[in-house]
Amino acid sequence: MAVYTEVSDDDLRSFVAQYDLGAVVSCKGIAEGVENSNYLLVTETGPFILTLYEKRVDPADLPFFLGLMEHLSARGVTCPLPVRGRDGEALRSLCGRPAVIVTFLAGMWPRRIQPEHCAALGEGLARLHLAGADFPLRRANALSLDGWRTLHDATHGRADAVKPGLAAALTAELAELERRWPADLPCGVIHADLFPDNVFFRDGALSGLIDFYFACNDILAYDVAVCLNAWCFEADGSFNVTKARLMLASYMKVRPLSAAELEALPLLARGSALRFLLTRLYDWLNTPAGALVKRKDPLEYLHKLRFHQQVRGIGEYGLTLPAGAA
């Protein structure tokens, strides 16, 4: 979440008047994240999240995102729901941007990740994958191989200003992933951005998932790899194998991973690390001056990428292949 577009009081009141939410009580920008402009909106009927979609989001994708939240919620996944106005529509325009109000999800994301958080996350991710299996809409992952190539080309000329040698390292890794990326693993709806700040807990239990604006159809195990990177490294950069083992084991109790998926996990984790390295690098180099947004260090993901480059099997993630697996 972030704030790029400021909303005036008059524009806000006119916008909210299209809903049965009562008068605006308060509206405060949310600075976490990097993608859209987000506000904590409080009306006479309670708290909501107001999102204005910025340039990286294709308006044509919004029916997929909003429909997916409704679909998952109907199948037991706790997530925000789009609020429909008096005309029955959820999506409309505010300050020249596509905009939507969604329900407020109670809970807090874990600032200090514990092993039990990783276990709950693994189960929740697997349930999301199963719940999305019959979602009828499709959206390609814009931040897979083709998207990585576009980001690589857009940042290559300035990458060494962030770290000497970074441009060459990214070029070599992308070429390797393009050569080896799997094409025959199980696919379905993935969240694609399930970082700790998108997972809420209450009283130690997972209470809901938010921010589905990278969701797409892609390799299910790639979503697992995203979570390995986002949840299982410590602040000092070390990999916590206990957290990884608990996350993977909990996932597999709900949706077992095949031997092929497990064998591919180190490569998928490399791809995930490169994806976030490149998007963070692009944002680091291109965030507008004065934007209310916290830039994220791309070099954190260079370290994670180097870790996964050295992994020779899933035993280093705390698991072993099933007996008899190739």
PDB file of C-alpha atoms in Angstrom, residues 36-277:
ATOM      1  CA  ASN A  36      -1.539   1.813  -5.351  1.00  0.00           C
ATOM      2  CA  SER A  37      -2.845   4.772  -3.347  1.00  0.00           C
ATOM      3  CA  ASN A  38      -4.604   3.472  -0.244  1.00  0.00           C
ATOM      4  CA  TYR A  39      -6.557   5.179   2.495  1.00  0.00           C
ATOM      5  CA  LEU A  40      -8.105   4.013   5.740  1.00  0.00           C
ATOM      6  CA  LEU A  41     -11.600   5.379   5.285  1.00  0.00           C
ATOM      7  CA  VAL A  42     -13.951   5.600   8.266  1.00  0.00           C
ATOM      8  CA  THR A  43     -17.616   6.405   7.687  1.00  0.00           C
ATOM      9  CA  GLU A  44     -20.617   6.405   9.981  1.00  0.00           C
ATOM     10  CA  THR A  45     -21.019   2.674   9.296  1.00  0.00           C
ATOM     11  CA  GLY A  46     -17.420   1.697  10.129  1.00  0.00           C
ATOM     12  CA  PRO A  47     -13.902   1.385   8.677  1.00  0.00           C
ATOM     13  CA  PHE A  48     -13.105   0.539   5.050  1.00  0.00           C
ATOM     14  CA  ILE A  49     -10.116   0.633   2.698  1.00  0.00           C
ATOM     15  CA  LEU A  50     -10.263   3.024  -0.260  1.00  0.00           C
ATOM     16  CA  THR A  51      -7.908   2.122  -3.109  1.00  0.00           C
ATOM     17  CA  LEU A  52      -7.017   4.201  -6.154  1.00  0.00           C
ATOM     18  CA  TYR A  53      -5.255   2.098  -8.788  1.00  0.00           C
ATOM     19  CA  GLU A  54      -2.092   3.662 -10.125  1.00  0.00           C
ATOM     20  CA  LYS A  55      -0.282   3.251 -13.431  1.00  0.00           C
ATOM     21  CA  ARG A  56       1.187  -0.220 -12.885  1.00  0.00           C
ATOM     22  CA  VAL A  57      -2.291  -1.732 -12.570  1.00  0.00           C
ATOM     23  CA  ASP A  58      -4.065  -2.386 -15.869  1.00  0.00           C
ATOM     24  CA  PRO A  59      -7.740  -1.379 -15.446  1.00  0.00           C
ATOM     25  CA  ALA A  60      -8.671  -4.376 -17.607  1.00  0.00           C
ATOM     26  CA  ASP A  61      -7.380  -6.632 -14.819  1.00  0.00           C
ATOM     27  CA  LEU A  62      -9.621  -5.171 -12.118  1.00  0.00           C
ATOM     28  CA  PRO A  63     -12.634  -7.439 -12.774  1.00  0.00           C
ATOM     29  CA  PHE A  64     -10.299 -10.406 -12.203  1.00  0.00           C
ATOM     30  CA  PHE A  65      -9.003  -9.052  -8.883  1.00  0.00           C
ATOM     31  CA  LEU A  66     -12.386  -8.003  -7.538  1.00  0.00           C
ATOM     32  CA  GLY A  67     -14.142 -11.120  -8.760  1.00  0.00           C
ATOM     33  CA  LEU A  68     -11.443 -13.306  -7.223  1.00  0.00           C
ATOM     34  CA  MET A  69     -11.937 -11.776  -3.778  1.00  0.00           C
ATOM     35  CA  GLU A  70     -15.662 -12.457  -3.979  1.00  0.00           C
ATOM     36  CA  HIS A  71     -15.019 -16.001  -5.210  1.00  0.00           C
ATOM     37  CA  LEU A  72     -12.503 -16.831  -2.475  1.00  0.00           C
ATOM     38  CA  SER A  73     -14.680 -15.349   0.242  1.00  0.00           C
ATOM     39  CA  ALA A  74     -17.602 -17.512  -0.884  1.00  0.00           C
ATOM     40  CA  ARG A  75     -15.346 -20.551  -0.460  1.00  0.00           C
ATOM     41  CA  GLY A  76     -14.211 -19.775   3.044  1.00  0.00           C
ATOM     42  CA  VAL A  77     -11.056 -17.715   2.485  1.00  0.00           C
ATOM     43  CA  THR A  78     -11.263 -14.610   4.667  1.00  0.00           C
ATOM     44  CA  CYS A  79     -10.334 -11.609   2.534  1.00  0.00           C
ATOM     45  CA  PRO A  80     -11.629  -8.091   1.845  1.00  0.00           C
ATOM     46  CA  LEU A  81     -14.806  -7.807  -0.200  1.00  0.00           C
ATOM     47  CA  PRO A  82     -15.491  -5.040  -2.745  1.00  0.00           C
ATOM     48  CA  VAL A  83     -18.288  -2.739  -1.605  1.00  0.00           C
ATOM     49  CA  ARG A  84     -20.950  -2.079  -4.213  1.00  0.00           C
ATOM     50  CA  GLY A  85     -22.549   1.345  -4.574  1.00  0.00           C
ATOM     51  CA  ARG A  86     -26.231   2.105  -4.883  1.00  0.00           C
ATOM     52  CA  ASP A  87     -25.978   1.340  -8.607  1.00  0.00           C
ATOM     53  CA  GLY A  88     -24.670  -2.168  -7.878  1.00  0.00           C
ATOM     54  CA  GLU A  89     -21.172  -1.380  -9.149  1.00  0.00           C
ATOM     55  CA  ALA A  90     -18.012  -1.771  -7.082  1.00  0.00           C
ATOM     56  CA  LEU A  91     -15.523  -0.222  -9.509  1.00  0.00           C
ATOM     57  CA  ARG A  92     -15.723   3.488 -10.314  1.00  0.00           C
ATOM     58  CA  SER A  93     -13.421   6.513 -10.809  1.00  0.00           C
ATOM     59  CA  LEU A  94     -11.887   8.969  -8.329  1.00  0.00           C
ATOM     60  CA  CYS A  95      -9.392  11.724  -9.173  1.00  0.00           C
ATOM     61  CA  GLY A  96      -8.926  10.257 -12.632  1.00  0.00           C
ATOM     62  CA  ARG A  97      -8.016   6.830 -11.247  1.00  0.00           C
ATOM     63  CA  PRO A  98     -10.022   3.596 -11.127  1.00  0.00           C
ATOM     64  CA  ALA A  99     -11.091   3.260  -7.495  1.00  0.00           C
ATOM     65  CA  VAL A 100     -12.847   0.836  -5.175  1.00  0.00           C
ATOM     66  CA  ILE A 101     -13.869   0.610  -1.528  1.00  0.00           C
ATOM     67  CA  VAL A 102     -13.322  -2.766   0.143  1.00  0.00           C
ATOM     68  CA  THR A 103     -14.316  -4.054   3.551  1.00  0.00           C
ATOM     69  CA  PHE A 104     -11.910  -3.634   6.447  1.00  0.00           C
ATOM     70  CA  LEU A 105     -10.261  -6.840   7.632  1.00  0.00           C
ATOM     71  CA  ALA A 106      -9.611  -7.062  11.385  1.00  0.00           C
ATOM     72  CA  GLY A 107      -6.223  -8.257  12.553  1.00  0.00           C
ATOM     73  CA  MET A 108      -2.554  -7.319  12.449  1.00  0.00           C
ATOM     74  CA  TRP A 109       0.286  -8.560  10.331  1.00  0.00           C
ATOM     75  CA  PRO A 110       3.225 -10.050  12.271  1.00  0.00           C
ATOM     76  CA  ARG A 111       6.141  -7.656  12.708  1.00  0.00           C
ATOM     77  CA  ARG A 112       8.240 -10.438  14.214  1.00  0.00           C
ATOM     78  CA  ILE A 113       7.606 -13.675  12.354  1.00  0.00           C
ATOM     79  CA  GLN A 114       7.496 -16.781  14.529  1.00  0.00           C
ATOM     80  CA  PRO A 115       7.514 -20.414  13.351  1.00  0.00           C
ATOM     81  CA  GLU A 116       3.810 -20.750  14.173  1.00  0.00           C
ATOM     82  CA  HIS A 117       3.061 -17.883  11.788  1.00  0.00           C
ATOM     83  CA  CYS A 118       4.794 -19.803   9.006  1.00  0.00           C
ATOM     84  CA  ALA A 119       2.830 -22.952   9.779  1.00  0.00           C
ATOM     85  CA  ALA A 120      -0.477 -21.055   9.628  1.00  0.00           C
ATOM     86  CA  LEU A 121       0.603 -19.322   6.436  1.00  0.00           C
ATOM     87  CA  GLY A 122       1.367 -22.633   4.722  1.00  0.00           C
ATOM     88  CA  GLU A 123      -2.102 -23.969   5.473  1.00  0.00           C
ATOM     89  CA  GLY A 124      -3.757 -20.703   4.441  1.00  0.00           C
ATOM     90  CA  LEU A 125      -1.882 -20.591   1.142  1.00  0.00           C
ATOM     91  CA  ALA A 126      -2.876 -24.160   0.287  1.00  0.00           C
ATOM     92  CA  ARG A 127      -6.523 -23.413   1.067  1.00  0.00           C
ATOM     93  CA  LEU A 128      -6.345 -20.354  -1.194  1.00  0.00           C
ATOM     94  CA  HIS A 129      -4.990 -22.525  -4.023  1.00  0.00           C
ATOM     95  CA  LEU A 130      -7.788 -25.066  -3.621  1.00  0.00           C
ATOM     96  CA  ALA A 131     -10.468 -22.384  -3.329  1.00  0.00           C
ATOM     97  CA  GLY A 132      -9.296 -20.711  -6.535  1.00  0.00           C
ATOM     98  CA  ALA A 133      -9.327 -23.904  -8.586  1.00  0.00           C
ATOM     99  CA  ASP A 134     -12.766 -23.229 -10.098  1.00  0.00           C
ATOM    100  CA  PHE A 135     -12.465 -19.469 -10.509  1.00  0.00           C
ATOM    101  CA  PRO A 136     -13.586 -18.914 -14.122  1.00  0.00           C
ATOM    102  CA  LEU A 137     -11.590 -15.806 -15.034  1.00  0.00           C
ATOM    103  CA  ARG A 138      -7.958 -15.977 -16.086  1.00  0.00           C
ATOM    104  CA  ARG A 139      -5.080 -13.538 -15.878  1.00  0.00           C
ATOM    105  CA  ALA A 140      -1.534 -14.242 -17.033  1.00  0.00           C
ATOM    106  CA  ASN A 141       1.282 -13.409 -14.644  1.00  0.00           C
ATOM    107  CA  ALA A 142       2.624 -10.098 -15.936  1.00  0.00           C
ATOM    108  CA  LEU A 143       5.630 -10.477 -13.633  1.00  0.00           C
ATOM    109  CA  SER A 144       6.945 -13.806 -14.850  1.00  0.00           C
ATOM    110  CA  LEU A 145       9.698 -14.384 -17.410  1.00  0.00           C
ATOM    111  CA  ASP A 146       8.562 -11.815 -19.981  1.00  0.00           C
ATOM    112  CA  GLY A 147       7.975  -9.212 -17.286  1.00  0.00           C
ATOM    113  CA  TRP A 148      11.367  -9.905 -15.734  1.00  0.00           C
ATOM    114  CA  ARG A 149      13.008  -9.324 -19.095  1.00  0.00           C
ATOM    115  CA  THR A 150      11.204  -5.979 -19.462  1.00  0.00           C
ATOM    116  CA  LEU A 151      12.257  -4.887 -15.959  1.00  0.00           C
ATOM    117  CA  HIS A 152      15.810  -6.084 -16.550  1.00  0.00           C
ATOM    118  CA  ASP A 153      16.085  -4.029 -19.716  1.00  0.00           C
ATOM    119  CA  ALA A 154      14.565  -0.960 -18.015  1.00  0.00           C
ATOM    120  CA  THR A 155      17.031  -1.045 -15.094  1.00  0.00           C
ATOM    121  CA  HIS A 156      20.152  -2.524 -16.656  1.00  0.00           C
ATOM    122  CA  GLY A 157      21.819   0.795 -17.442  1.00  0.00           C
ATOM    123  CA  ARG A 158      21.610   2.065 -13.845  1.00  0.00           C
ATOM    124  CA  ALA A 159      21.811  -1.183 -11.854  1.00  0.00           C
ATOM    125  CA  ASP A 160      25.525  -0.825 -11.115  1.00  0.00           C
ATOM    126  CA  ALA A 161      24.838   2.520  -9.421  1.00  0.00           C
ATOM    127  CA  VAL A 162      22.988   0.526  -6.761  1.00  0.00           C
ATOM    128  CA  LYS A 163      25.732  -2.106  -6.490  1.00  0.00           C
ATOM    129  CA  PRO A 164      28.763  -2.583  -8.745  1.00  0.00           C
ATOM    130  CA  GLY A 165      28.392  -5.747 -10.805  1.00  0.00           C
ATOM    131  CA  LEU A 166      24.639  -5.978 -10.236  1.00  0.00           C
ATOM    132  CA  ALA A 167      23.752  -5.546 -13.922  1.00  0.00           C
ATOM    133  CA  ALA A 168      25.898  -8.490 -15.021  1.00  0.00           C
ATOM    134  CA  ALA A 169      24.597 -10.680 -12.193  1.00  0.00           C
ATOM    135  CA  LEU A 170      20.986  -9.991 -13.168  1.00  0.00           C
ATOM    136  CA  THR A 171      21.675 -10.649 -16.837  1.00  0.00           C
ATOM    137  CA  ALA A 172      23.269 -14.020 -16.090  1.00  0.00           C
ATOM    138  CA  GLU A 173      20.525 -15.124 -13.715  1.00  0.00           C
ATOM    139  CA  LEU A 174      17.700 -14.146 -16.041  1.00  0.00           C
ATOM    140  CA  ALA A 175      19.296 -16.071 -18.905  1.00  0.00           C
ATOM    141  CA  GLU A 176      19.583 -19.156 -16.694  1.00  0.00           C
ATOM    142  CA  LEU A 177      15.966 -18.940 -15.573  1.00  0.00           C
ATOM    143  CA  GLU A 178      14.736 -18.435 -19.124  1.00  0.00           C
ATOM    144  CA  ARG A 179      16.609 -21.584 -20.109  1.00  0.00           C
ATOM    145  CA  ARG A 180      15.413 -23.780 -17.219  1.00  0.00           C
ATOM    146  CA  TRP A 181      11.971 -22.448 -16.191  1.00  0.00           C
ATOM    147  CA  PRO A 182       9.504 -25.372 -15.846  1.00  0.00           C
ATOM    148  CA  ALA A 183       6.531 -25.613 -18.190  1.00  0.00           C
ATOM    149  CA  ASP A 184       4.726 -28.710 -16.892  1.00  0.00           C
ATOM    150  CA  LEU A 185       3.975 -28.079 -13.198  1.00  0.00           C
ATOM    151  CA  PRO A 186       0.422 -27.719 -11.787  1.00  0.00           C
ATOM    152  CA  CYS A 187      -1.006 -24.250 -12.345  1.00  0.00           C
ATOM    153  CA  GLY A 188      -3.923 -22.298 -10.938  1.00  0.00           C
ATOM    154  CA  VAL A 189      -4.784 -19.030  -9.220  1.00  0.00           C
ATOM    155  CA  ILE A 190      -1.914 -17.723  -7.097  1.00  0.00           C
ATOM    156  CA  HIS A 191      -1.680 -14.692  -4.826  1.00  0.00           C
ATOM    157  CA  ALA A 192       1.874 -13.923  -6.030  1.00  0.00           C
ATOM    158  CA  ASP A 193       2.590 -11.347  -3.281  1.00  0.00           C
ATOM    159  CA  LEU A 194       1.776 -13.037   0.033  1.00  0.00           C
ATOM    160  CA  PHE A 195       4.260 -11.131   2.177  1.00  0.00           C
ATOM    161  CA  PRO A 196       3.756 -10.856   5.949  1.00  0.00           C
ATOM    162  CA  ASP A 197       2.064  -7.459   5.621  1.00  0.00           C
ATOM    163  CA  ASN A 198      -0.626  -9.130   3.492  1.00  0.00           C
ATOM    164  CA  VAL A 199      -1.478 -11.749   6.122  1.00  0.00           C
ATOM    165  CA  PHE A 200      -3.411 -10.830   9.260  1.00  0.00           C
ATOM    166  CA  PHE A 201      -3.480 -12.659  12.586  1.00  0.00           C
ATOM    167  CA  ARG A 202      -5.695 -12.373  15.660  1.00  0.00           C
ATOM    168  CA  ASP A 203      -4.900 -14.141  18.942  1.00  0.00           C
ATOM    169  CA  GLY A 204      -2.216 -16.151  17.186  1.00  0.00           C
ATOM    170  CA  ALA A 205      -4.508 -17.474  14.441  1.00  0.00           C
ATOM    171  CA  LEU A 206      -4.495 -16.445  10.797  1.00  0.00           C
ATOM    172  CA  SER A 207      -7.494 -14.142  10.362  1.00  0.00           C
ATOM    173  CA  GLY A 208      -7.322 -13.185   6.696  1.00  0.00           C
ATOM    174  CA  LEU A 209      -5.421 -12.377   3.510  1.00  0.00           C
ATOM    175  CA  ILE A 210      -5.321  -9.027   1.717  1.00  0.00           C
ATOM    176  CA  ASP A 211      -3.926  -7.285  -1.381  1.00  0.00           C
ATOM    177  CA  PHE A 212      -4.818  -9.514  -4.325  1.00  0.00           C
ATOM    178  CA  TYR A 213      -3.615  -7.047  -6.962  1.00  0.00           C
ATOM    179  CA  PHE A 214      -0.838  -9.310  -8.242  1.00  0.00           C
ATOM    180  CA  ALA A 215      -3.037 -12.414  -8.277  1.00  0.00           C
ATOM    181  CA  CYS A 216      -2.911 -14.379 -11.515  1.00  0.00           C
ATOM    182  CA  ASN A 217      -2.761 -17.841 -13.044  1.00  0.00           C
ATOM    183  CA  ASP A 218       0.660 -19.419 -12.743  1.00  0.00           C
ATOM    184  CA  ILE A 219       2.593 -22.319 -11.214  1.00  0.00           C
ATOM    185  CA  LEU A 220       1.130 -23.068  -7.780  1.00  0.00           C
ATOM    186  CA  ALA A 221       4.510 -24.019  -6.331  1.00  0.00           C
ATOM    187  CA  TYR A 222       5.871 -20.639  -7.424  1.00  0.00           C
ATOM    188  CA  ASP A 223       3.501 -19.081  -4.867  1.00  0.00           C
ATOM    189  CA  VAL A 224       5.071 -21.365  -2.254  1.00  0.00           C
ATOM    190  CA  ALA A 225       8.502 -20.149  -3.361  1.00  0.00           C
ATOM    191  CA  VAL A 226       7.408 -16.515  -2.958  1.00  0.00           C
ATOM    192  CA  CYS A 227       6.469 -17.309   0.650  1.00  0.00           C
ATOM    193  CA  LEU A 228       9.780 -19.075   1.319  1.00  0.00           C
ATOM    194  CA  ASN A 229      11.525 -15.830   0.408  1.00  0.00           C
ATOM    195  CA  ALA A 230       9.103 -13.558   2.223  1.00  0.00           C
ATOM    196  CA  TRP A 231       8.721 -15.499   5.480  1.00  0.00           C
ATOM    197  CA  CYS A 232      11.745 -17.723   6.090  1.00  0.00           C
ATOM    198  CA  PHE A 233      14.735 -15.360   6.143  1.00  0.00           C
ATOM    199  CA  GLU A 234      15.784 -13.595   9.329  1.00  0.00           C
ATOM    200  CA  ALA A 235      16.678  -9.915   9.689  1.00  0.00           C
ATOM    201  CA  ASP A 236      20.392 -10.807   9.533  1.00  0.00           C
ATOM    202  CA  GLY A 237      19.853 -12.528   6.173  1.00  0.00           C
ATOM    203  CA  SER A 238      20.087 -16.102   7.444  1.00  0.00           C
ATOM    204  CA  PHE A 239      17.627 -18.715   6.220  1.00  0.00           C
ATOM    205  CA  ASN A 240      15.481 -20.271   8.964  1.00  0.00           C
ATOM    206  CA  VAL A 241      15.029 -23.903   7.990  1.00  0.00           C
ATOM    207  CA  THR A 242      12.583 -24.517  10.862  1.00  0.00           C
ATOM    208  CA  LYS A 243      10.204 -21.882   9.519  1.00  0.00           C
ATOM    209  CA  ALA A 244      10.547 -23.293   6.006  1.00  0.00           C
ATOM    210  CA  ARG A 245       9.881 -26.855   7.146  1.00  0.00           C
ATOM    211  CA  LEU A 246       6.775 -25.852   9.101  1.00  0.00           C
ATOM    212  CA  MET A 247       5.410 -23.758   6.247  1.00  0.00           C
ATOM    213  CA  LEU A 248       5.943 -26.497   3.668  1.00  0.00           C
ATOM    214  CA  ALA A 249       4.644 -29.298   5.892  1.00  0.00           C
ATOM    215  CA  SER A 250       1.485 -27.337   6.733  1.00  0.00           C
ATOM    216  CA  TYR A 251       0.897 -26.565   3.079  1.00  0.00           C
ATOM    217  CA  MET A 252       1.302 -30.202   2.122  1.00  0.00           C
ATOM    218  CA  LYS A 253      -1.228 -31.384   4.710  1.00  0.00           C
ATOM    219  CA  VAL A 254      -3.872 -29.480   2.724  1.00  0.00           C
ATOM    220  CA  ARG A 255      -2.468 -29.726  -0.806  1.00  0.00           C
ATOM    221  CA  PRO A 256       0.359 -32.262  -1.244  1.00  0.00           C
ATOM    222  CA  LEU A 257       3.200 -31.127  -3.486  1.00  0.00           C
ATOM    223  CA  SER A 258       4.307 -33.620  -6.113  1.00  0.00           C
ATOM    224  CA  ALA A 259       7.889 -34.825  -6.363  1.00  0.00           C
ATOM    225  CA  ALA A 260       8.297 -32.673  -9.486  1.00  0.00           C
ATOM    226  CA  GLU A 261       7.080 -29.577  -7.627  1.00  0.00           C
ATOM    227  CA  LEU A 262       9.433 -30.226  -4.730  1.00  0.00           C
ATOM    228  CA  GLU A 263      12.392 -30.777  -7.027  1.00  0.00           C
ATOM    229  CA  ALA A 264      11.630 -27.523  -8.840  1.00  0.00           C
ATOM    230  CA  LEU A 265      11.297 -25.480  -5.652  1.00  0.00           C
ATOM    231  CA  PRO A 266      14.907 -24.179  -5.524  1.00  0.00           C
ATOM    232  CA  LEU A 267      14.622 -22.911  -9.104  1.00  0.00           C
ATOM    233  CA  LEU A 268      11.209 -21.394  -8.420  1.00  0.00           C
ATOM    234  CA  ALA A 269      12.660 -19.684  -5.346  1.00  0.00           C
ATOM    235  CA  ARG A 270      15.399 -18.208  -7.531  1.00  0.00           C
ATOM    236  CA  GLY A 271      12.743 -16.902  -9.896  1.00  0.00           C
ATOM    237  CA  SER A 272      10.795 -15.383  -7.011  1.00  0.00           C
ATOM    238  CA  ALA A 273      13.939 -13.721  -5.671  1.00  0.00           C
ATOM    239  CA  LEU A 274      14.753 -12.276  -9.092  1.00  0.00           C
ATOM    240  CA  ARG A 275      11.195 -11.006  -9.527  1.00  0.00           C
ATOM    241  CA  PHE A 276      11.248  -8.999  -6.301  1.00  0.00           C
ATOM    242  CA  LEU A 277      14.820  -7.880  -6.832  1.00  0.00           C
TER     243      LEU A 277
END
